[in-house]
Short mmCIF file of C-alpha atoms in Angstrom, two decimals:
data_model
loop_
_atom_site.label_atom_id
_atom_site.label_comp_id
_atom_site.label_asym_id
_atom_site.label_seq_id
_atom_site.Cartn_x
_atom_site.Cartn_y
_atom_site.Cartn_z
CA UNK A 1 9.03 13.76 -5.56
CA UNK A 2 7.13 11.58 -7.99
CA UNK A 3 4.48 11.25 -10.25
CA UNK A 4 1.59 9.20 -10.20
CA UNK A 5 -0.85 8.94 -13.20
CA UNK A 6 -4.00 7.10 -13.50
CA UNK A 7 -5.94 6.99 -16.93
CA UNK A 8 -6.37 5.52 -20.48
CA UNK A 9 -3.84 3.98 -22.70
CA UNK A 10 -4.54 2.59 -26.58
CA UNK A 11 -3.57 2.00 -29.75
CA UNK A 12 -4.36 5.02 -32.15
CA UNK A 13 -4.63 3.89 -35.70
CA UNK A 14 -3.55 7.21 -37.22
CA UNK A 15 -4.64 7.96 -41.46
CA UNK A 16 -3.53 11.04 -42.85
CA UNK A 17 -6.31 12.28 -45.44
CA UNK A 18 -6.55 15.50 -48.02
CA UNK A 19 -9.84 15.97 -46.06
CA UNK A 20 -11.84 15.21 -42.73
CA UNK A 21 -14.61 13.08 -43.23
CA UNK A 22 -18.08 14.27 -43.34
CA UNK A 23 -21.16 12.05 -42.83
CA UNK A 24 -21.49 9.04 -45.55
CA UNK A 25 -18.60 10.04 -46.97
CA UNK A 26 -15.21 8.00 -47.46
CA UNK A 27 -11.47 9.76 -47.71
CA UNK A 28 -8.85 7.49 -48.92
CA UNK A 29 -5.56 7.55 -47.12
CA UNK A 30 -2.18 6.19 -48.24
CA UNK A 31 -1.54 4.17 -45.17
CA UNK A 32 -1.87 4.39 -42.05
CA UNK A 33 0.57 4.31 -38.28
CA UNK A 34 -0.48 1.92 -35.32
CA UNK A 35 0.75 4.27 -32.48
CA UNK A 36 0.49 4.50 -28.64
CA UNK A 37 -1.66 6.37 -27.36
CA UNK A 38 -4.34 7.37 -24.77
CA UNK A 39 -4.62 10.60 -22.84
CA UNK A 40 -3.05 9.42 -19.75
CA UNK A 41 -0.29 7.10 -21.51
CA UNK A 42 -0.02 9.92 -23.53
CA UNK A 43 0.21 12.19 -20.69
CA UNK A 44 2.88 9.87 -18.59
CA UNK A 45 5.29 9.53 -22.00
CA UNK A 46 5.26 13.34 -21.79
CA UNK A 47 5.97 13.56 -18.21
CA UNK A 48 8.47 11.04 -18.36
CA UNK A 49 10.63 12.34 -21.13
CA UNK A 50 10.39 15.41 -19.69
CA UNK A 51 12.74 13.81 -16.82
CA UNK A 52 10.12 12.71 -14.36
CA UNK A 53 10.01 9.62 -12.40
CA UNK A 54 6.64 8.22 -13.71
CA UNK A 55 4.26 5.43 -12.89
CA UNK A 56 1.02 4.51 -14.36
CA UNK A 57 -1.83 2.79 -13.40
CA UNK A 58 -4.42 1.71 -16.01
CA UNK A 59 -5.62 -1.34 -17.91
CA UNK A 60 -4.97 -2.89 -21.12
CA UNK A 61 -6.93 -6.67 -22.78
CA UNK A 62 -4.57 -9.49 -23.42
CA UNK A 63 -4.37 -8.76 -26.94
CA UNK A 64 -2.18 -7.80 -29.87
CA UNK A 65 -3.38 -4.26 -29.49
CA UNK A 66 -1.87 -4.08 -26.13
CA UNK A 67 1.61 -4.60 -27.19
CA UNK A 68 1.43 -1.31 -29.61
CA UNK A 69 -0.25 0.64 -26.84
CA UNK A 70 1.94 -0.47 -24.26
CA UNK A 71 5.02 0.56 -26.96
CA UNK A 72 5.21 4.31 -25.81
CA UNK A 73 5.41 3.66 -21.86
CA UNK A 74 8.30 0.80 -22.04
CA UNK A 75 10.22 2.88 -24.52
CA UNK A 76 10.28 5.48 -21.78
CA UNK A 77 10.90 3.71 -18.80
CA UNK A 78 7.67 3.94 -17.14
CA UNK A 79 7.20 2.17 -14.23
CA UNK A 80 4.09 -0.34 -15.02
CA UNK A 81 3.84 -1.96 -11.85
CA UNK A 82 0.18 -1.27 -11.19
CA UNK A 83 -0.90 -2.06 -14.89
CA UNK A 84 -4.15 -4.17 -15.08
CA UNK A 85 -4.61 -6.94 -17.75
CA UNK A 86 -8.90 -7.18 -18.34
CA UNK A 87 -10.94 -9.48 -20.08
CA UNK A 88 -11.85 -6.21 -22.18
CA UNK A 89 -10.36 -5.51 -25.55
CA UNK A 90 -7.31 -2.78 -25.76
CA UNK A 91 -8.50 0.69 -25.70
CA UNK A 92 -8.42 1.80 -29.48
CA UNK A 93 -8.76 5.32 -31.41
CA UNK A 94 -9.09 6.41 -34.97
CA UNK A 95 -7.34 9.30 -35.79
CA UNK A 96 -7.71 11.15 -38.88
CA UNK A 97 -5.76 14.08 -39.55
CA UNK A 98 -5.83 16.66 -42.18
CA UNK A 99 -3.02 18.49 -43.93
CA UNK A 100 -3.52 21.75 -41.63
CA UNK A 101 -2.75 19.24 -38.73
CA UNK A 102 -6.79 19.11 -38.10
CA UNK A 103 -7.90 16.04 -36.62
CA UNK A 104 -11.15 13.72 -35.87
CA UNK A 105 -10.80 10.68 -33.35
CA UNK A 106 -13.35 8.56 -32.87
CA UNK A 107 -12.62 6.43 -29.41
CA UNK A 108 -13.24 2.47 -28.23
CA UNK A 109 -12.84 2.37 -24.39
CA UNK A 110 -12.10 -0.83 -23.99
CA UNK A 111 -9.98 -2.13 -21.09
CA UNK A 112 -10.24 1.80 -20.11
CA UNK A 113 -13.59 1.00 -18.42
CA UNK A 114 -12.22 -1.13 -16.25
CA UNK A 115 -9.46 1.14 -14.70
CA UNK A 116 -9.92 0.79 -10.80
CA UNK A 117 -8.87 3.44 -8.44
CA UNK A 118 -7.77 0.29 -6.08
CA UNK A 119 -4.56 -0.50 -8.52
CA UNK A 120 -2.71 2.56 -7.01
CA UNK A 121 -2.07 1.41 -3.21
CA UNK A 122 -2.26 3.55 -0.36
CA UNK A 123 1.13 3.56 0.13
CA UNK A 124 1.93 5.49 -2.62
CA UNK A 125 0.40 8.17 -1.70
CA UNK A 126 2.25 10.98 0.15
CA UNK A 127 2.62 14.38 0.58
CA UNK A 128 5.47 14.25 -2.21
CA UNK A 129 2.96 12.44 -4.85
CA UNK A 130 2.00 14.19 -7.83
CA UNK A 131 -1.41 12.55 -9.26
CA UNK A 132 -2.16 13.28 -12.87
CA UNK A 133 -5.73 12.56 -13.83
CA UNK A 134 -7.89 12.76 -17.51
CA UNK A 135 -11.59 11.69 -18.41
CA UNK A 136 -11.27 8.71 -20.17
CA UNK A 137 -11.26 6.69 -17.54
CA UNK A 138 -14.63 5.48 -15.30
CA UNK A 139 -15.62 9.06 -13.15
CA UNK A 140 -16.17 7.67 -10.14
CA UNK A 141 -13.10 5.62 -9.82
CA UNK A 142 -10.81 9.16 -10.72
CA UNK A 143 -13.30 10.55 -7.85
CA UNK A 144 -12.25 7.89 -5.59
CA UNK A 145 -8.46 8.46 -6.63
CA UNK A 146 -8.61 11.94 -6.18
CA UNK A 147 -10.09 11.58 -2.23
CA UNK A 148 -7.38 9.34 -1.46
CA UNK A 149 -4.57 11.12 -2.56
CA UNK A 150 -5.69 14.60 -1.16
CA UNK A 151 -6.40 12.74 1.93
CA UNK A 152 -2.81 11.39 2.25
CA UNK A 153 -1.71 15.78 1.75
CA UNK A 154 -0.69 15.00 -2.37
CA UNK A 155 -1.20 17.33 -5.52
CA UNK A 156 -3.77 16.25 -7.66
CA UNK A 157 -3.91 17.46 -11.30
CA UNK A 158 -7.11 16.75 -13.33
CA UNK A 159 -7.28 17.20 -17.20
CA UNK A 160 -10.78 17.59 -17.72
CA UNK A 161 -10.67 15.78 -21.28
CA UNK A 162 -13.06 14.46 -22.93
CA UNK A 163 -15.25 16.87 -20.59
CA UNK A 164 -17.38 14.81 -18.75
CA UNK A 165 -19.21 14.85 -15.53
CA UNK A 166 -17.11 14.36 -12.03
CA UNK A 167 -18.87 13.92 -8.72
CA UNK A 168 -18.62 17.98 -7.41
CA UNK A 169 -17.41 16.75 -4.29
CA UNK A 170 -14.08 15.14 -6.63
CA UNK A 171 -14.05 18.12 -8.93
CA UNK A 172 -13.37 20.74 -5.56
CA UNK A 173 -10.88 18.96 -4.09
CA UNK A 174 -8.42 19.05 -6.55
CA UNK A 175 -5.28 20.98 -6.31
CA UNK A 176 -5.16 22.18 -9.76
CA UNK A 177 -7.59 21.72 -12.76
CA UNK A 178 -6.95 21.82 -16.56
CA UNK A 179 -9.16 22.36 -19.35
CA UNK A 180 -8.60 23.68 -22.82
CA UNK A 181 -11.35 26.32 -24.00
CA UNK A 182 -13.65 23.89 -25.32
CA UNK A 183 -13.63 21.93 -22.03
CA UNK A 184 -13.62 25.27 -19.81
CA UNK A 185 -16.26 26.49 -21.93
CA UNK A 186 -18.43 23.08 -21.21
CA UNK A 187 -17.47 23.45 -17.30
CA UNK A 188 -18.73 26.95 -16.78
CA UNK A 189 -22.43 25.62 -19.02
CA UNK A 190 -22.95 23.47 -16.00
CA UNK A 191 -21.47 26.21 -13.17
CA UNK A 192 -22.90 29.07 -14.28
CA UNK A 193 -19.90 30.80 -14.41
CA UNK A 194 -17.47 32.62 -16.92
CA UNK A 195 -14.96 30.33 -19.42
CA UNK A 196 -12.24 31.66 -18.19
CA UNK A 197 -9.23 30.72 -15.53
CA UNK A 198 -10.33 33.66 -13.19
CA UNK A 199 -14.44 32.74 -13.35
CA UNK A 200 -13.69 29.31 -12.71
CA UNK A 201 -11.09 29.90 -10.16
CA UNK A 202 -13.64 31.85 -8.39
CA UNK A 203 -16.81 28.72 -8.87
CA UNK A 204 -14.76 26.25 -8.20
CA UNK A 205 -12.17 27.88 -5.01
CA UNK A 206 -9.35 25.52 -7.07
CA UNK A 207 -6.52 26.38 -9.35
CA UNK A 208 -7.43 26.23 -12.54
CA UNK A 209 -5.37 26.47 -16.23
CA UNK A 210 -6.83 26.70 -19.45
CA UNK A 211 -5.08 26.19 -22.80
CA UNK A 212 -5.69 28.77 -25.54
CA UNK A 213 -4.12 26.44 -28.66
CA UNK A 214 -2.59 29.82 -30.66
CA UNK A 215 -3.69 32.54 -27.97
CA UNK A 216 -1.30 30.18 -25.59
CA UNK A 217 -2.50 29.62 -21.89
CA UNK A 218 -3.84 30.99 -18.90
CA UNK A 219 -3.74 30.80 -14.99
CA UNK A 220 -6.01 31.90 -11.75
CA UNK A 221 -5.36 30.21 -8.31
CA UNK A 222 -4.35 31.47 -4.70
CA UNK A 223 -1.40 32.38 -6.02
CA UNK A 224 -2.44 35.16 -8.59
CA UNK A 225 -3.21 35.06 -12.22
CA UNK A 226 -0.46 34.29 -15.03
CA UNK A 227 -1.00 34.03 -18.82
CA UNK A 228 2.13 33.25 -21.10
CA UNK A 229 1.96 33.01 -25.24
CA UNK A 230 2.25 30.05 -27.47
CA UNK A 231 5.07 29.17 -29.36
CA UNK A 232 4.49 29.56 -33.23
CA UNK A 233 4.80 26.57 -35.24
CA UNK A 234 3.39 25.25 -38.28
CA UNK A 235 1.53 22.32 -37.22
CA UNK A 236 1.86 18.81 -38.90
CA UNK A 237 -0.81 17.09 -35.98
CA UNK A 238 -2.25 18.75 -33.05
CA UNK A 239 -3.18 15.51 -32.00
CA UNK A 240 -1.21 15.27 -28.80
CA UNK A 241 -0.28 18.90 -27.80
CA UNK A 242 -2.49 19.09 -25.23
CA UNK A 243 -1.34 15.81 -23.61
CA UNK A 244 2.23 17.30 -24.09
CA UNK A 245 1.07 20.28 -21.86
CA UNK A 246 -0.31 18.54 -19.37
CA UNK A 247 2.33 16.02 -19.19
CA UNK A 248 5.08 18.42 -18.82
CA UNK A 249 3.36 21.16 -17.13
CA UNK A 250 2.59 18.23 -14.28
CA UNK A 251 6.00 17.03 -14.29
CA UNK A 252 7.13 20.68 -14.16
CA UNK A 253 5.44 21.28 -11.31
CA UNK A 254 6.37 18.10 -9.43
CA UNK A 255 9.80 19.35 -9.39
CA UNK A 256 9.35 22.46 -8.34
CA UNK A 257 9.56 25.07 -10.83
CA UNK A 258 6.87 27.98 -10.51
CA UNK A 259 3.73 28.35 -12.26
CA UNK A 260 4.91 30.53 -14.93
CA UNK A 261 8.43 28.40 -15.98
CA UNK A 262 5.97 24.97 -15.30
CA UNK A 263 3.08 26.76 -18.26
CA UNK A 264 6.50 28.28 -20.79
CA UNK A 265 7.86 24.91 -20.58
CA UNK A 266 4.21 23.04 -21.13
CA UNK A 267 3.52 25.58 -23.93
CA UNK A 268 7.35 25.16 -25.68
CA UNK A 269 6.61 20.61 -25.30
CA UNK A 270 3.19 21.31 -26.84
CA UNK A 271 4.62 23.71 -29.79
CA UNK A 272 6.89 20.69 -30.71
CA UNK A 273 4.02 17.80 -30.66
CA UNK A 274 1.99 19.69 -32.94
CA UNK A 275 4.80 19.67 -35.89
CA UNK A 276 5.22 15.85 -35.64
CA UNK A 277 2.70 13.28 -36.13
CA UNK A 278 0.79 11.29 -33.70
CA UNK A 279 1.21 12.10 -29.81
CA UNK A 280 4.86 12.08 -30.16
CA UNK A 281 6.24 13.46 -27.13
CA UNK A 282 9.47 16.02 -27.18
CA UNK A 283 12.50 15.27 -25.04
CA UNK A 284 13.55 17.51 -22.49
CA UNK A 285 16.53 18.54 -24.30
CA UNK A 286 14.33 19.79 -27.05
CA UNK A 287 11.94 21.70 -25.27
CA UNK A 288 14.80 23.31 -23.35
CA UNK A 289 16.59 24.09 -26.60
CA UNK A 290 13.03 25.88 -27.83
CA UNK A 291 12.70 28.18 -24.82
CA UNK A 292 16.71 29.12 -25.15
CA UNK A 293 15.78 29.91 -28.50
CA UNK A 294 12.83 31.82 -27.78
#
């Protein structure tokens, strides 16, 4: 089996404040991180230390920016073979964080714009491909993607964050779609439909999963319905739990494990993001050793 994903990467300049900003007003911080980040770099450092074989395609400027965003996906072993240097500047986010592990990010697209569908060649698409999509890449090149790889008989996984529009056509041939209940709830404004797993299950004839944060996460597909618990934590960040989820929940399911195991373990790598800061992605020993534990 393997993995393919296809989305952002960037620098997050993280500051730790006593408050979130409010309009015209200023927080000091301390100091500040320079981290990796991006949903789907994010996303494939999850995957990837969860014990998949990963590659990513995206795009990055030839800049100093790149080499910190870049940091996260050499460190583990990511195959970067289909990376694209543009003459736009390194995605970049500012993330402010709060002591309950709150957080405000405020997003420069960059090199992300220029993402093309056409980096990921045909021939790596198969039957055993997992794709792993997000929305912070251009929609109608993850539309392209996604008819290509379902064409060639692979799984394609869609993170539906930052909600955004996807050509329907793109959006019902997925295999599987995720949302957390903000983006759900912003999917079933524009279908008519309920927020939850079943009512979009049923608008959309896909699988679909929805994270809960604390109430944990739910399931509705062909397969049946499934909802397992969080894991409680006291959260540091909750800045990259939900690319923890989808990065081992995809990488999960790549290898085989059934829905429920594939959302426990997601849930367990997403418990452990939020007590650390930044998206720092868990291990797999540590995620096993929290569901042993459980």
């Amino acid at each position: 089996m393997s993995l393919i994903v296809f989305g952002s990467v960037a620098a997050d300049l993280v500051f730790t404040l006593p408050e979130l900003p409010v309009p015209g007003h200023t927080v000091l911080a301390p100091g500040y991180q320079a981290l990796p980040g991006g949903k789907g770099a994010n996303q494939a450092v999850a995957a990837a230390r969860d014990g998949a074989q990963v590659a990513f395609a995206g795009a990055v400027g030839a800049d100093a920016m790149a080499e910190v965003a870049l940091s996260g996906l050499r460190e583990a072993g990511i195959d970067l073979s289909r990376l694209a240097t543009v003459t736009a500047p390194t995605g970049c986010a500012a993330v402010c964080v709060d002591p309950a592990g709150r957080n405000q990010i405020a997003v420069g697209s960059g090199a992300n714009r220029l993402a093309s569908a056409a980096q990921v060649e045909a021939a790596a698409l198969t039957p055993a491909t997992t794709l792993l999509l997000q929305m912070e890449v251009p929609a109608e090149e993850n539309a392209a993607l996604i008819g290509r790889a379902r064409a060639a008989g692979g799984r394609v996984v869609l993170n539906l964050a930052p909600a955004a529009p996807l050509p329907a056509a793109g959006l019902r041939a997925l295999s599987l779609l995720i949302a957390n209940e903000h983006e759900a709830a912003w999917l079933a404004s524009q279908l008519g439909c309920g927020t939850g797993a079943k009512a979009l299950h049923r608008a959309l004839g896909i699988d679909v999963a929805v994270t809960l944060g604390e109430a944990g996460a739910e399931f509705a597909g062909a397969a049946g319905a499934v909802r397992v618990p969080a894991f409680p934590v006291t959260p540091v960040d909750t800045t990259g739990a939900g690319d923890a989820w989808c990065g081992v929940f995809a990488a999960a399911l790549d290898r085989g494990l059934p829905m429920a195991a594939a959302m426990r373990r997601a849930s367990a790598a997403a418990a452990i993001a939020c007590t650390r800061p930044g998206a720092a992605m868990p291990a797999a020993a540590e995620t096993e050793a929290l569901l042993l534990g459980a």
